[in-house]
C-alpha cells in the first residue's frame, strides 16, 4: 500500500524523519552494503536484517518485504523509526533531509529514482 505524499520542506536536522519514513519505502535489493557498512553492524544485526544476494557479485542488502526496508519499525501507526539507525549503511546516509532524493520520496510516498547509490567494483 503506497504511502501518501508529505508536503512542505523537511527539517534539515532530520526532525521530521520519524513521522515521514518515505525514503525507507522502496523495493527489494535497494539498500546495499559495502565493507565499511558490514563492519558497522554486529553479526546478530547482519543475520536479522540483511540477506546476501546469491547472484554475482554477491552484494549484501537490507531485507525488504517488497514495499519497505526490514529495518523500519512500523509497530506504531504514523511513526517510522529505523531499528538500526546508528548502524545504518551509507545508502541510507546519502538521502539527507531536504536533498533531491528526500523531496522526491516525500512527493511520491516512497524512494524514487533521483538517488544514486555507489557500488564498489
Ligand atoms: S524522505 Fe526525507 S524527511 Fe522523509 S524520512 Fe527520508 S530523509 Fe527524512
Ligand atoms: S536501514 Fe533504516 S534508514 Fe536505512 S532504509 Fe532501512 S529503515 Fe530506513
PDB file of C-alpha atoms and ligand atoms in Angstrom:
ATOM      1  CA  UNK A   1       0.000   0.000   0.000  1.00  0.00           C
ATOM      2  CA  UNK A   2       1.713   3.247  -1.099  1.00  0.00           C
ATOM      3  CA  UNK A   3       2.015   5.968   1.465  1.00  0.00           C
ATOM      4  CA  UNK A   4       0.542   9.414   0.936  1.00  0.00           C
ATOM      5  CA  UNK A   5       2.791  12.260  -0.146  1.00  0.00           C
ATOM      6  CA  UNK A   6       4.220  14.509   2.544  1.00  0.00           C
ATOM      7  CA  UNK A   7       4.057  18.239   1.896  1.00  0.00           C
ATOM      8  CA  UNK A   8       6.335  21.050   2.910  1.00  0.00           C
ATOM      9  CA  UNK A   9      10.060  21.308   3.482  1.00  0.00           C
ATOM     10  CA  UNK A  10      11.569  18.833   5.967  1.00  0.00           C
ATOM     11  CA  UNK A  11      13.669  19.861   8.936  1.00  0.00           C
ATOM     12  CA  UNK A  12      17.289  19.741   7.650  1.00  0.00           C
ATOM     13  CA  UNK A  13      18.304  18.278  11.022  1.00  0.00           C
ATOM     14  CA  UNK A  14      16.019  15.267  10.493  1.00  0.00           C
ATOM     15  CA  UNK A  15      13.364  16.298  12.976  1.00  0.00           C
ATOM     16  CA  UNK A  16      10.579  15.191  10.584  1.00  0.00           C
ATOM     17  CA  UNK A  17      12.073  11.844   9.580  1.00  0.00           C
ATOM     18  CA  UNK A  18      10.356   9.549  12.088  1.00  0.00           C
ATOM     19  CA  UNK A  19       6.963  10.972  11.122  1.00  0.00           C
ATOM     20  CA  UNK A  20       7.819  10.675   7.406  1.00  0.00           C
ATOM     21  CA  UNK A  21       9.761   7.476   6.654  1.00  0.00           C
ATOM     22  CA  UNK A  22       9.084   7.791   2.918  1.00  0.00           C
ATOM     23  CA  UNK A  23      12.691   7.165   1.822  1.00  0.00           C
ATOM     24  CA  UNK A  24      12.684   3.854   3.737  1.00  0.00           C
ATOM     25  CA  UNK A  25       9.858   2.654   1.493  1.00  0.00           C
ATOM     26  CA  UNK A  26      11.262   1.055  -1.670  1.00  0.00           C
ATOM     27  CA  UNK A  27      11.626  -2.303  -3.377  1.00  0.00           C
ATOM     28  CA  UNK A  28      13.919  -5.259  -2.555  1.00  0.00           C
ATOM     29  CA  UNK A  29      17.674  -5.000  -3.180  1.00  0.00           C
ATOM     30  CA  UNK A  30      17.690  -1.223  -2.832  1.00  0.00           C
ATOM     31  CA  UNK A  31      19.810  -0.717   0.316  1.00  0.00           C
ATOM     32  CA  UNK A  32      23.110  -2.493  -0.218  1.00  0.00           C
ATOM     33  CA  UNK A  33      26.203  -2.863   1.949  1.00  0.00           C
ATOM     34  CA  UNK A  34      29.855  -2.164   1.311  1.00  0.00           C
ATOM     35  CA  UNK A  35      32.633  -3.489   3.546  1.00  0.00           C
ATOM     36  CA  UNK A  36      32.541  -0.477   5.862  1.00  0.00           C
ATOM     37  CA  UNK A  37      28.802  -0.927   6.242  1.00  0.00           C
ATOM     38  CA  UNK A  38      29.215  -4.591   7.248  1.00  0.00           C
ATOM     39  CA  UNK A  39      31.758  -3.570   9.871  1.00  0.00           C
ATOM     40  CA  UNK A  40      29.290  -1.155  11.462  1.00  0.00           C
ATOM     41  CA  UNK A  41      26.813  -3.987  12.082  1.00  0.00           C
ATOM     42  CA  UNK A  42      27.114  -6.805  14.643  1.00  0.00           C
ATOM     43  CA  UNK A  43      26.850 -10.420  13.426  1.00  0.00           C
ATOM     44  CA  UNK A  44      23.424 -10.540  15.081  1.00  0.00           C
ATOM     45  CA  UNK A  45      22.175  -7.443  13.218  1.00  0.00           C
ATOM     46  CA  UNK A  46      23.559  -8.732   9.926  1.00  0.00           C
ATOM     47  CA  UNK A  47      21.749 -12.043  10.415  1.00  0.00           C
ATOM     48  CA  UNK A  48      18.457 -10.434  11.408  1.00  0.00           C
ATOM     49  CA  UNK A  49      18.226  -7.581   8.941  1.00  0.00           C
ATOM     50  CA  UNK A  50      20.294  -8.429   5.871  1.00  0.00           C
ATOM     51  CA  UNK A  51      20.482 -11.012   3.100  1.00  0.00           C
ATOM     52  CA  UNK A  52      23.287 -11.936   0.743  1.00  0.00           C
ATOM     53  CA  UNK A  53      22.218 -11.813  -2.880  1.00  0.00           C
ATOM     54  CA  UNK A  54      23.180 -15.191  -4.419  1.00  0.00           C
ATOM     55  CA  UNK A  55      23.713 -13.537  -7.799  1.00  0.00           C
ATOM     56  CA  UNK A  56      27.187 -12.199  -8.656  1.00  0.00           C
ATOM     57  CA  UNK A  57      28.801 -10.080  -7.323  1.00  0.00           C
ATOM     58  CA  UNK A  58      27.046 -11.223  -4.150  1.00  0.00           C
ATOM     59  CA  UNK A  59      26.063  -7.920  -2.570  1.00  0.00           C
ATOM     60  CA  UNK A  60      24.544  -7.821   0.879  1.00  0.00           C
ATOM     61  CA  UNK A  61      21.216  -5.987   1.081  1.00  0.00           C
ATOM     62  CA  UNK A  62      18.802  -4.935   3.787  1.00  0.00           C
ATOM     63  CA  UNK A  63      15.908  -7.363   3.898  1.00  0.00           C
ATOM     64  CA  UNK A  64      12.729  -5.979   2.358  1.00  0.00           C
ATOM     65  CA  UNK A  65       9.136  -7.193   2.291  1.00  0.00           C
ATOM     66  CA  UNK A  66       8.556  -5.752  -1.175  1.00  0.00           C
ATOM     67  CA  UNK A  67       7.421  -2.317  -0.059  1.00  0.00           C
ATOM     68  CA  UNK A  68       9.767  -1.207   2.700  1.00  0.00           C
ATOM     69  CA  UNK A  69      13.072  -1.878   4.389  1.00  0.00           C
ATOM     70  CA  UNK A  70      13.024  -4.512   7.145  1.00  0.00           C
ATOM     71  CA  UNK A  71      14.838  -2.054   9.376  1.00  0.00           C
ATOM     72  CA  UNK A  72      11.760   0.135   9.557  1.00  0.00           C
ATOM     73  CA  UNK A  73       9.758  -0.208  12.766  1.00  0.00           C
ATOM     74  CA  UNK A  74       6.072   0.120  11.796  1.00  0.00           C
ATOM     75  CA  UNK A  75       4.515  -1.021  15.080  1.00  0.00           C
ATOM     76  CA  UNK A  76       3.229   2.476  15.909  1.00  0.00           C
ATOM     77  CA  UNK A  77       0.908   3.935  13.213  1.00  0.00           C
ATOM     78  CA  UNK A  78       2.268   7.146  11.766  1.00  0.00           C
ATOM     79  CA  UNK A  79       5.801   6.668  13.124  1.00  0.00           C
ATOM     80  CA  UNK A  80       8.697   5.186  11.146  1.00  0.00           C
ATOM     81  CA  UNK A  81      11.783   4.869  13.305  1.00  0.00           C
ATOM     82  CA  UNK A  82      14.755   2.897  11.990  1.00  0.00           C
ATOM     83  CA  UNK A  83      15.649  -0.083  14.178  1.00  0.00           C
ATOM     84  CA  UNK A  84      19.333   0.112  13.259  1.00  0.00           C
ATOM     85  CA  UNK A  85      19.740   3.865  12.877  1.00  0.00           C
ATOM     86  CA  UNK A  86      23.280   4.199  14.376  1.00  0.00           C
ATOM     87  CA  UNK A  87      24.418   1.235  12.269  1.00  0.00           C
ATOM     88  CA  UNK A  88      22.596   2.061   9.028  1.00  0.00           C
ATOM     89  CA  UNK A  89      24.623   1.741   5.801  1.00  0.00           C
ATOM     90  CA  UNK A  90      25.878   4.562   3.584  1.00  0.00           C
ATOM     91  CA  UNK A  91      22.964   4.139   1.179  1.00  0.00           C
ATOM     92  CA  UNK A  92      20.701   5.476   3.922  1.00  0.00           C
ATOM     93  CA  UNK A  93      23.065   8.310   4.855  1.00  0.00           C
ATOM     94  CA  UNK A  94      23.115   9.544   1.234  1.00  0.00           C
ATOM     95  CA  UNK A  95      19.453  10.546   1.466  1.00  0.00           C
ATOM     96  CA  UNK A  96      19.778  13.618   3.642  1.00  0.00           C
ATOM     97  CA  UNK A  97      16.702  15.550   4.771  1.00  0.00           C
ATOM     98  CA  UNK A  98      15.959  18.220   2.177  1.00  0.00           C
ATOM     99  CA  UNK A  99      18.055  16.536  -0.541  1.00  0.00           C
ATOM    100  CA  UNK A 100      16.635  15.958  -4.006  1.00  0.00           C
ATOM    101  CA  UNK A 101      16.047  12.279  -3.181  1.00  0.00           C
ATOM    102  CA  UNK A 102      14.329  13.185   0.091  1.00  0.00           C
ATOM    103  CA  UNK A 103      11.994  15.691  -1.534  1.00  0.00           C
ATOM    104  CA  UNK A 104      11.185  13.212  -4.292  1.00  0.00           C
ATOM    105  CA  UNK A 105      10.432  10.500  -1.712  1.00  0.00           C
ATOM    106  CA  UNK A 106       8.112  12.859   0.137  1.00  0.00           C
ATOM    107  CA  UNK A 107       6.381  13.768  -3.123  1.00  0.00           C
ATOM    108  CA  UNK A 108       5.978  10.144  -4.270  1.00  0.00           C
ATOM    109  CA  UNK A 109       5.391   8.476  -0.901  1.00  0.00           C
ATOM    110  CA  UNK A 110       8.394   6.209  -1.490  1.00  0.00           C
ATOM    111  CA  UNK A 111      12.015   6.401  -2.605  1.00  0.00           C
ATOM    112  CA  UNK A 112      12.268   7.449  -6.242  1.00  0.00           C
ATOM    113  CA  UNK A 113      14.969   7.332  -8.873  1.00  0.00           C
ATOM    114  CA  UNK A 114      16.772  10.588  -8.131  1.00  0.00           C
ATOM    115  CA  UNK A 115      19.077   8.930  -5.570  1.00  0.00           C
ATOM    116  CA  UNK A 116      22.269   7.359  -6.953  1.00  0.00           C
ATOM    117  CA  UNK A 117      23.839   4.540  -4.937  1.00  0.00           C
ATOM    118  CA  UNK A 118      27.547   3.989  -5.496  1.00  0.00           C
ATOM    119  CA  UNK A 119      28.795   0.407  -5.634  1.00  0.00           C
ATOM    120  CA  UNK A 120      32.409  -0.626  -5.146  1.00  0.00           C
ATOM    121  CA  UNK A 121      33.545  -2.688  -8.137  1.00  0.00           C
TER     122      UNK A 121
HETATM  123  S1  LIG B   1      12.148  11.346   2.935  1.00  0.00           S
HETATM  124 FE1  LIG B   1      13.377  12.995   3.855  1.00  0.00          FE
HETATM  125  S2  LIG B   1      12.175  13.730   5.634  1.00  0.00           S
HETATM  126 FE2  LIG B   1      11.372  11.715   4.996  1.00  0.00          FE
HETATM  127  S3  LIG B   1      12.468  10.205   6.286  1.00  0.00           S
HETATM  128 FE3  LIG B   1      13.602  10.412   4.359  1.00  0.00          FE
HETATM  129  S4  LIG B   1      15.170  11.967   4.734  1.00  0.00           S
HETATM  130 FE4  LIG B   1      13.626  12.162   6.382  1.00  0.00          FE
HETATM  131  S1  LIG B   2      18.208   0.785   7.338  1.00  0.00           S
HETATM  132 FE1  LIG B   2      16.927   2.233   8.468  1.00  0.00          FE
HETATM  133  S2  LIG B   2      17.315   4.225   7.468  1.00  0.00           S
HETATM  134 FE2  LIG B   2      18.006   2.633   6.047  1.00  0.00          FE
HETATM  135  S3  LIG B   2      16.227   2.236   4.695  1.00  0.00           S
HETATM  136 FE3  LIG B   2      16.178   0.771   6.392  1.00  0.00          FE
HETATM  137  S4  LIG B   2      14.818   1.687   7.917  1.00  0.00           S
HETATM  138 FE4  LIG B   2      15.471   3.319   6.521  1.00  0.00          FE
END
